[in-house]
Amino acid sequence: MGKILDRLFPLREIRNVSMYYVLTSVYNMWFVAGIWVFIWGRFMSKTEIGISDAITFAIGFLFELPSGVIADLMGRKKAILLGNILLAFGNLGVALGSSFWSITGWYLMWTVGYAFQSGATEALTYDSVKLVGKQDQWNRVIGTATIISRVTSLSANVIGGLLFAVWFRLPYLVFAITGIVGIIAAFRLIEVPVKVSGNLWSPSLYLKQIKDGVSVLLSPKVKPIAIVSLLVAGMAYLYNWGLLRPLTGERFGYSPVTFPLLLAAVSIAVIITTMMLVRNKHRFSLEKMLFVAAGVHSVLFVVMGGNFNWLWGGMIMVLVTVCSAIVDQLFSQYINIHTKSEHRATTLSAITLMIKMPYVLLAIVLGILAEKQLLAQF
């Protein structure tokens, strides 16, 4: 039994890695994926949803880089714990919200919580692996985390649709309850100390940390990969997190009940692709594979704007997500190899900030276009 678990969950003997797997599952229990628009739509117009989404993500966006800096300087475990507490209470508030302002306020708490855990969780896990000299197995860890995220998402998407059919508030309520597991897992993490030089209360130290963290992405070796990966990730974030994906699904003929089934198919496709990536790590150049996946993703993203039936439209939506998942995993391997421990959370948070930028700028526009039924032209 132990050997089977070791194969399924590589490096699980490292506590932070095993907790990383648990947290990955918690972060991907998307009972509201694909149907959150329909839930919010009971209290807001599509334009108001776009405005609310833009306000909350703009503020969460501003927290991304500072949260990474705080994690590097004051401790990743503290940042992860705070993030999980905010996530749980934010989801509970949205579940009980019944107006534009109540939902917006609680969702704001959720986005800030997500910012605090986003860079810190991966940074702490990678440094835990590096501490025992097994960073060459990071592709197995990140691959397993991707599979966990998709299996969890697949299950949660189907369950979320059923919960929505029973009572529209149930998906968010169950999402909030799972946050308790995240808080417990965060408590069990072990801090990996990183070198900090200077006064923790000095503004200049924080500015230097930001500069050093961002400079990793601008180094000659990393810059080409970073530009391509960030462009793909930015498009993927705009598509996966906002109005674009559920409204595109709606345009292709999917309903609140059938759309979660499409998301389940997406998860299965990503799981299969990830398993193939892990098994064939040494057969292909990381850089070449990343560029090919990025190119295919960009073409499909444009094609997705066409008029298709549910079958062809669904296939395109599946392939778009598969390509972005490939880029995401390969970029994680590449950037962690080229980043020092003391800057890791800052660099990863800077990446998340750049990825979110297109979404923050376009969320309101998407809501207005959806209201006027002009999303396809976008």
Coordinates of C-alpha atoms in Angstrom, one line a residue:
M1 CA 0.0 0.0 0.0
G2 CA 2.8 2.3 0.9
K3 CA 4.5 1.9 -2.5
I4 CA 1.3 2.6 -4.3
L5 CA 0.8 5.8 -2.4
D6 CA 4.5 6.7 -3.1
R7 CA 3.8 6.4 -6.8
L8 CA 0.5 8.3 -6.6
F9 CA 1.9 11.1 -4.4
P10 CA 5.7 11.5 -5.0
L11 CA 7.7 12.9 -2.1
R12 CA 4.7 12.6 0.2
E13 CA 7.1 11.8 3.1
I14 CA 8.0 15.5 3.1
R15 CA 5.2 17.0 5.2
N16 CA 5.0 20.3 3.2
V17 CA 4.6 18.3 0.0
S18 CA 1.8 16.2 1.4
M19 CA 0.1 19.4 2.7
Y20 CA 0.7 20.9 -0.7
Y21 CA -1.4 18.1 -2.2
V22 CA -4.1 18.7 0.4
L23 CA -4.1 22.5 -0.2
T24 CA -4.1 22.0 -4.0
S25 CA -7.3 19.9 -3.6
V26 CA -8.9 22.5 -1.4
Y27 CA -8.0 25.4 -3.7
N28 CA -9.6 23.5 -6.6
M29 CA -12.9 22.5 -5.1
W30 CA -14.7 24.7 -7.6
F31 CA -18.3 23.8 -6.8
V32 CA -19.2 27.2 -8.3
A33 CA -17.1 26.9 -11.5
G34 CA -19.3 27.7 -14.5
I35 CA -22.4 28.4 -12.4
W36 CA -21.2 31.4 -10.3
V37 CA -22.5 33.7 -13.0
F38 CA -26.0 32.2 -12.7
I39 CA -25.8 32.5 -8.8
W40 CA -24.7 36.1 -8.9
G41 CA -27.2 36.8 -11.7
R42 CA -30.1 36.3 -9.2
F43 CA -29.0 39.6 -7.6
M44 CA -27.2 41.5 -10.4
S45 CA -27.3 42.2 -14.1
K46 CA -24.4 40.9 -16.2
T47 CA -23.0 44.5 -16.4
E48 CA -23.1 44.7 -12.6
I49 CA -21.4 41.2 -12.4
G50 CA -18.6 42.6 -14.6
I51 CA -18.2 45.7 -12.4
S52 CA -18.2 43.7 -9.2
D53 CA -15.7 41.2 -10.6
A54 CA -13.5 44.1 -11.8
I55 CA -13.5 45.9 -8.5
T56 CA -12.7 42.9 -6.4
F57 CA -10.0 41.5 -8.7
A58 CA -8.4 44.9 -9.1
I59 CA -8.0 45.2 -5.3
G60 CA -6.9 41.5 -5.1
F61 CA -4.5 42.3 -8.0
L62 CA -2.9 45.1 -6.0
F63 CA -2.3 42.7 -3.1
E64 CA -0.5 40.1 -5.3
L65 CA 3.0 41.5 -5.2
P66 CA 3.0 42.8 -1.6
S67 CA 1.6 39.5 -0.4
G68 CA 4.6 37.6 -2.0
V69 CA 7.1 40.1 -0.5
I70 CA 5.5 39.7 3.0
A71 CA 5.6 35.9 2.6
D72 CA 9.4 36.0 1.7
L73 CA 10.3 38.4 4.5
M74 CA 7.9 37.3 7.3
G75 CA 7.2 33.7 6.5
R76 CA 5.4 31.7 3.9
K77 CA 3.4 29.6 6.4
K78 CA 1.9 32.7 8.0
A79 CA 0.9 34.0 4.6
I80 CA -0.7 30.7 3.6
L81 CA -2.6 30.5 6.9
L82 CA -4.0 34.0 6.6
G83 CA -4.9 33.3 3.0
N84 CA -6.9 30.2 3.8
I85 CA -8.8 31.9 6.6
L86 CA -9.8 34.7 4.3
L87 CA -10.8 32.2 1.6
A88 CA -13.1 30.3 3.9
F89 CA -14.9 33.3 5.3
G90 CA -15.0 35.0 1.9
N91 CA -16.9 32.0 0.4
L92 CA -19.2 31.9 3.4
G93 CA -20.1 35.6 3.0
V94 CA -20.8 35.2 -0.8
A95 CA -22.9 32.1 -0.1
L96 CA -25.2 34.2 2.2
G97 CA -25.0 37.5 0.2
S98 CA -28.1 38.9 -1.5
S99 CA -27.1 42.2 -3.0
F100 CA -24.4 43.8 -5.2
W101 CA -22.5 45.2 -2.2
S102 CA -22.7 42.2 0.1
I103 CA -21.5 39.8 -2.6
T104 CA -18.8 42.3 -3.7
G105 CA -17.5 42.8 -0.2
W106 CA -17.2 39.2 0.7
Y107 CA -15.7 38.3 -2.7
L108 CA -13.1 41.0 -2.1
M109 CA -12.1 39.1 1.1
W110 CA -11.8 35.9 -1.0
T111 CA -9.6 37.6 -3.6
V112 CA -7.2 39.0 -1.0
G113 CA -7.0 35.6 0.6
Y114 CA -6.2 34.0 -2.7
A115 CA -3.4 36.6 -3.2
F116 CA -1.7 35.6 0.1
Q117 CA -1.6 31.9 -0.7
S118 CA -0.9 32.0 -4.4
G119 CA 2.8 32.5 -4.5
A120 CA 3.6 31.4 -1.0
T121 CA 2.2 27.9 -1.3
E122 CA 4.3 26.9 -4.3
A123 CA 7.4 28.7 -3.0
L124 CA 7.3 26.9 0.4
T125 CA 6.8 23.5 -1.3
Y126 CA 9.6 23.9 -3.8
D127 CA 12.0 25.1 -1.1
S128 CA 11.0 22.1 1.1
V129 CA 11.9 19.8 -1.9
K130 CA 15.1 21.7 -2.5
L131 CA 16.1 21.4 1.2
V132 CA 16.4 17.6 0.9
G133 CA 18.1 17.8 -2.5
K134 CA 15.2 16.4 -4.6
Q135 CA 14.4 19.5 -6.7
D136 CA 15.0 17.3 -9.8
Q137 CA 11.7 15.6 -9.0
W138 CA 9.7 18.8 -9.0
N139 CA 8.1 17.9 -12.3
R140 CA 6.5 14.9 -10.6
V141 CA 5.3 17.0 -7.7
I142 CA 3.8 19.7 -9.9
G143 CA 2.4 17.1 -12.3
T144 CA 0.7 15.3 -9.4
A145 CA -0.6 18.6 -8.1
T146 CA -2.1 19.3 -11.5
I147 CA -3.8 15.9 -11.6
I148 CA -5.1 16.4 -8.1
S149 CA -6.5 19.8 -9.1
R150 CA -8.2 18.4 -12.1
V151 CA -9.7 15.4 -10.3
T152 CA -10.9 17.7 -7.6
S153 CA -12.3 20.1 -10.1
L154 CA -13.9 17.3 -12.1
S155 CA -15.7 16.0 -9.0
A156 CA -16.6 19.5 -7.7
N157 CA -18.0 20.7 -11.1
V158 CA -20.4 17.8 -11.3
I159 CA -21.4 18.0 -7.6
G160 CA -21.7 21.8 -7.9
G161 CA -24.3 21.5 -10.8
L162 CA -26.3 19.0 -8.7
L163 CA -26.1 21.3 -5.6
F164 CA -27.3 24.2 -7.7
A165 CA -30.3 22.2 -8.8
V166 CA -31.2 21.6 -5.2
W167 CA -30.6 25.2 -3.9
F168 CA -28.7 27.9 -5.6
R169 CA -26.8 28.8 -2.4
L170 CA -25.5 25.3 -1.7
P171 CA -22.4 25.4 -4.1
Y172 CA -20.9 28.4 -2.3
L173 CA -21.8 27.0 1.2
V174 CA -20.1 23.7 0.5
F175 CA -17.1 25.6 -1.0
A176 CA -16.8 27.5 2.3
I177 CA -17.0 24.4 4.4
T178 CA -14.1 22.8 2.5
G179 CA -12.0 25.9 3.5
I180 CA -11.8 24.5 7.1
V181 CA -9.6 21.7 5.6
G182 CA -7.4 24.3 4.1
I183 CA -6.9 26.1 7.4
I184 CA -6.0 22.8 9.2
A185 CA -3.5 21.9 6.4
A186 CA -1.9 25.4 6.6
F187 CA -1.4 24.9 10.4
R188 CA 0.5 21.7 9.7
L189 CA 3.0 23.3 7.4
I190 CA 6.6 23.6 8.5
E191 CA 8.3 26.9 7.8
V192 CA 11.5 26.7 5.7
P193 CA 13.7 29.7 6.8
V194 CA 15.1 31.9 4.0
K195 CA 17.9 34.4 4.2
V196 CA 16.6 38.0 5.1
S197 CA 19.1 40.8 5.2
G198 CA 18.0 44.1 6.7
N199 CA 15.4 45.6 9.0
L200 CA 12.0 44.0 8.4
W201 CA 10.2 47.3 9.1
S202 CA 12.3 49.3 6.6
P203 CA 10.4 50.3 3.4
S204 CA 13.6 50.1 1.5
L205 CA 13.9 46.4 2.2
Y206 CA 10.5 45.7 0.7
L207 CA 11.3 47.8 -2.4
K208 CA 14.6 45.9 -2.8
Q209 CA 12.7 42.6 -2.5
I210 CA 10.3 43.6 -5.2
K211 CA 13.1 44.7 -7.5
D212 CA 15.1 41.5 -7.0
G213 CA 12.0 39.3 -7.4
V214 CA 10.9 40.9 -10.7
S215 CA 14.5 41.1 -12.1
V216 CA 14.5 37.3 -12.3
L217 CA 11.9 37.5 -15.1
L218 CA 14.0 40.1 -16.9
S219 CA 17.2 38.1 -17.0
P220 CA 18.4 37.2 -20.5
K221 CA 17.9 33.5 -20.0
V222 CA 14.4 33.7 -18.5
K223 CA 12.9 36.6 -20.4
P224 CA 11.9 34.9 -23.7
I225 CA 10.2 32.0 -21.8
A226 CA 8.6 34.4 -19.4
I227 CA 7.1 36.6 -22.1
V228 CA 5.5 33.7 -24.0
S229 CA 4.3 32.0 -20.8
L230 CA 2.9 35.1 -19.4
L231 CA 1.0 35.9 -22.6
V232 CA -0.6 32.5 -22.6
A233 CA -1.3 32.5 -18.9
G234 CA -2.8 36.0 -19.1
M235 CA -5.2 34.8 -21.8
A236 CA -6.0 31.6 -19.9
Y237 CA -6.7 33.5 -16.7
L238 CA -9.0 35.9 -18.6
Y239 CA -10.8 32.9 -20.0
N240 CA -10.9 30.6 -17.0
W241 CA -11.6 33.0 -14.1
G242 CA -14.0 35.5 -15.4
L243 CA -17.2 35.8 -17.5
L244 CA -15.6 34.7 -20.7
R245 CA -15.6 30.9 -20.2
P246 CA -19.2 30.5 -18.8
L247 CA -20.5 33.0 -21.4
T248 CA -18.7 31.2 -24.2
G249 CA -20.1 27.9 -23.0
E250 CA -23.6 29.6 -22.9
R251 CA -23.0 30.8 -26.5
F252 CA -22.2 27.3 -27.6
G253 CA -25.5 26.0 -26.1
Y254 CA -24.5 24.8 -22.7
S255 CA -26.7 25.2 -19.6
P256 CA -26.1 25.4 -15.8
V257 CA -26.5 21.6 -15.7
T258 CA -24.6 20.6 -18.9
F259 CA -21.7 23.2 -18.6
P260 CA -20.2 21.5 -15.5
L261 CA -20.1 18.2 -17.5
L262 CA -18.0 20.0 -20.2
L263 CA -15.7 21.2 -17.4
A264 CA -15.4 17.6 -16.2
A265 CA -14.3 16.6 -19.7
V266 CA -11.7 19.4 -19.6
S267 CA -10.3 18.0 -16.4
I268 CA -10.1 14.5 -17.8
A269 CA -8.2 15.8 -20.9
V270 CA -5.7 17.7 -18.7
I271 CA -5.1 14.7 -16.4
I272 CA -4.2 12.5 -19.3
T273 CA -1.9 15.2 -20.8
T274 CA -0.2 15.7 -17.5
M275 CA 0.5 12.0 -17.1
M276 CA 2.1 11.9 -20.5
L277 CA 4.2 15.0 -19.7
V278 CA 5.6 13.4 -16.5
R279 CA 6.4 10.1 -18.2
N280 CA 8.1 11.7 -21.2
K281 CA 10.0 14.4 -19.4
H282 CA 13.4 13.6 -21.0
R283 CA 12.1 13.0 -24.5
F284 CA 11.4 16.6 -25.4
S285 CA 13.1 19.9 -24.8
L286 CA 11.2 21.9 -22.1
E287 CA 11.6 25.1 -24.0
K288 CA 10.5 23.7 -27.4
M289 CA 7.4 22.0 -25.9
L290 CA 6.4 25.2 -24.1
F291 CA 6.7 27.3 -27.3
V292 CA 4.6 24.7 -29.3
A293 CA 1.9 24.5 -26.7
A294 CA 1.8 28.3 -26.5
G295 CA 1.4 28.7 -30.3
V296 CA -1.4 26.2 -30.5
H297 CA -3.2 27.8 -27.6
S298 CA -3.0 31.3 -29.2
V299 CA -4.5 30.0 -32.5
L300 CA -7.3 28.1 -30.7
F301 CA -8.1 31.1 -28.6
V302 CA -8.8 33.2 -31.7
V303 CA -10.7 30.4 -33.4
M304 CA -12.9 30.0 -30.3
G305 CA -14.6 33.3 -31.2
G306 CA -16.3 31.7 -34.2
N307 CA -19.8 30.3 -34.3
F308 CA -19.8 26.5 -33.4
N309 CA -22.3 24.0 -32.1
W310 CA -22.0 22.5 -28.7
L311 CA -19.8 19.6 -29.9
W312 CA -17.2 21.6 -31.9
G313 CA -17.3 24.5 -29.5
G314 CA -16.8 22.1 -26.5
M315 CA -13.8 20.4 -28.2
I316 CA -12.1 23.8 -28.8
M317 CA -12.7 24.8 -25.2
V318 CA -11.1 21.5 -24.0
L319 CA -8.0 22.0 -26.2
V320 CA -7.5 25.6 -25.2
T321 CA -7.4 24.5 -21.5
V322 CA -5.1 21.6 -22.2
C323 CA -2.5 23.8 -24.0
S324 CA -2.6 26.4 -21.2
A325 CA -2.1 23.6 -18.6
I326 CA 1.0 22.4 -20.5
V327 CA 2.5 25.9 -20.5
D328 CA 1.7 26.4 -16.8
Q329 CA 3.4 23.2 -15.7
L330 CA 6.5 23.7 -17.9
F331 CA 6.8 27.4 -16.8
S332 CA 6.6 26.4 -13.1
Q333 CA 9.5 24.0 -13.6
Y334 CA 11.6 26.5 -15.5
I335 CA 11.0 29.5 -13.2
N336 CA 11.7 27.7 -10.0
I337 CA 15.0 26.3 -11.3
H338 CA 16.1 29.9 -12.1
T339 CA 14.9 31.6 -8.9
K340 CA 16.7 31.9 -5.5
S341 CA 14.8 30.8 -2.4
E342 CA 14.8 34.2 -0.8
H343 CA 13.0 35.7 -3.8
R344 CA 10.7 32.8 -4.8
A345 CA 7.4 33.9 -3.3
T346 CA 8.0 37.4 -4.6
T347 CA 8.8 36.2 -8.1
L348 CA 5.8 33.9 -8.2
S349 CA 3.5 36.6 -6.9
A350 CA 4.9 39.0 -9.6
I351 CA 4.0 36.4 -12.2
T352 CA 0.5 36.0 -10.8
L353 CA 0.1 39.8 -10.9
M354 CA 1.1 40.0 -14.5
I355 CA -1.2 37.1 -15.4
K356 CA -4.2 38.9 -13.8
M357 CA -3.6 42.2 -15.6
P358 CA -5.6 41.5 -18.8
Y359 CA -8.5 40.2 -16.7
V360 CA -8.7 43.2 -14.4
L361 CA -8.7 45.6 -17.4
L362 CA -11.3 43.7 -19.4
A363 CA -13.8 42.3 -16.8
I364 CA -16.2 45.3 -17.0
V365 CA -16.0 45.3 -20.8
L366 CA -16.9 41.6 -20.9
G367 CA -19.9 42.2 -18.7
I368 CA -21.2 45.0 -20.9
L369 CA -20.7 43.0 -24.1
A370 CA -22.5 40.0 -22.6
E371 CA -25.4 42.3 -21.6
K372 CA -25.6 43.5 -25.2
Q373 CA -25.0 40.0 -26.6
L374 CA -21.8 41.1 -28.4
L375 CA -19.4 38.7 -26.7
A376 CA -18.7 36.8 -30.0
Q377 CA -17.5 40.0 -31.6
F378 CA -15.0 40.4 -28.8

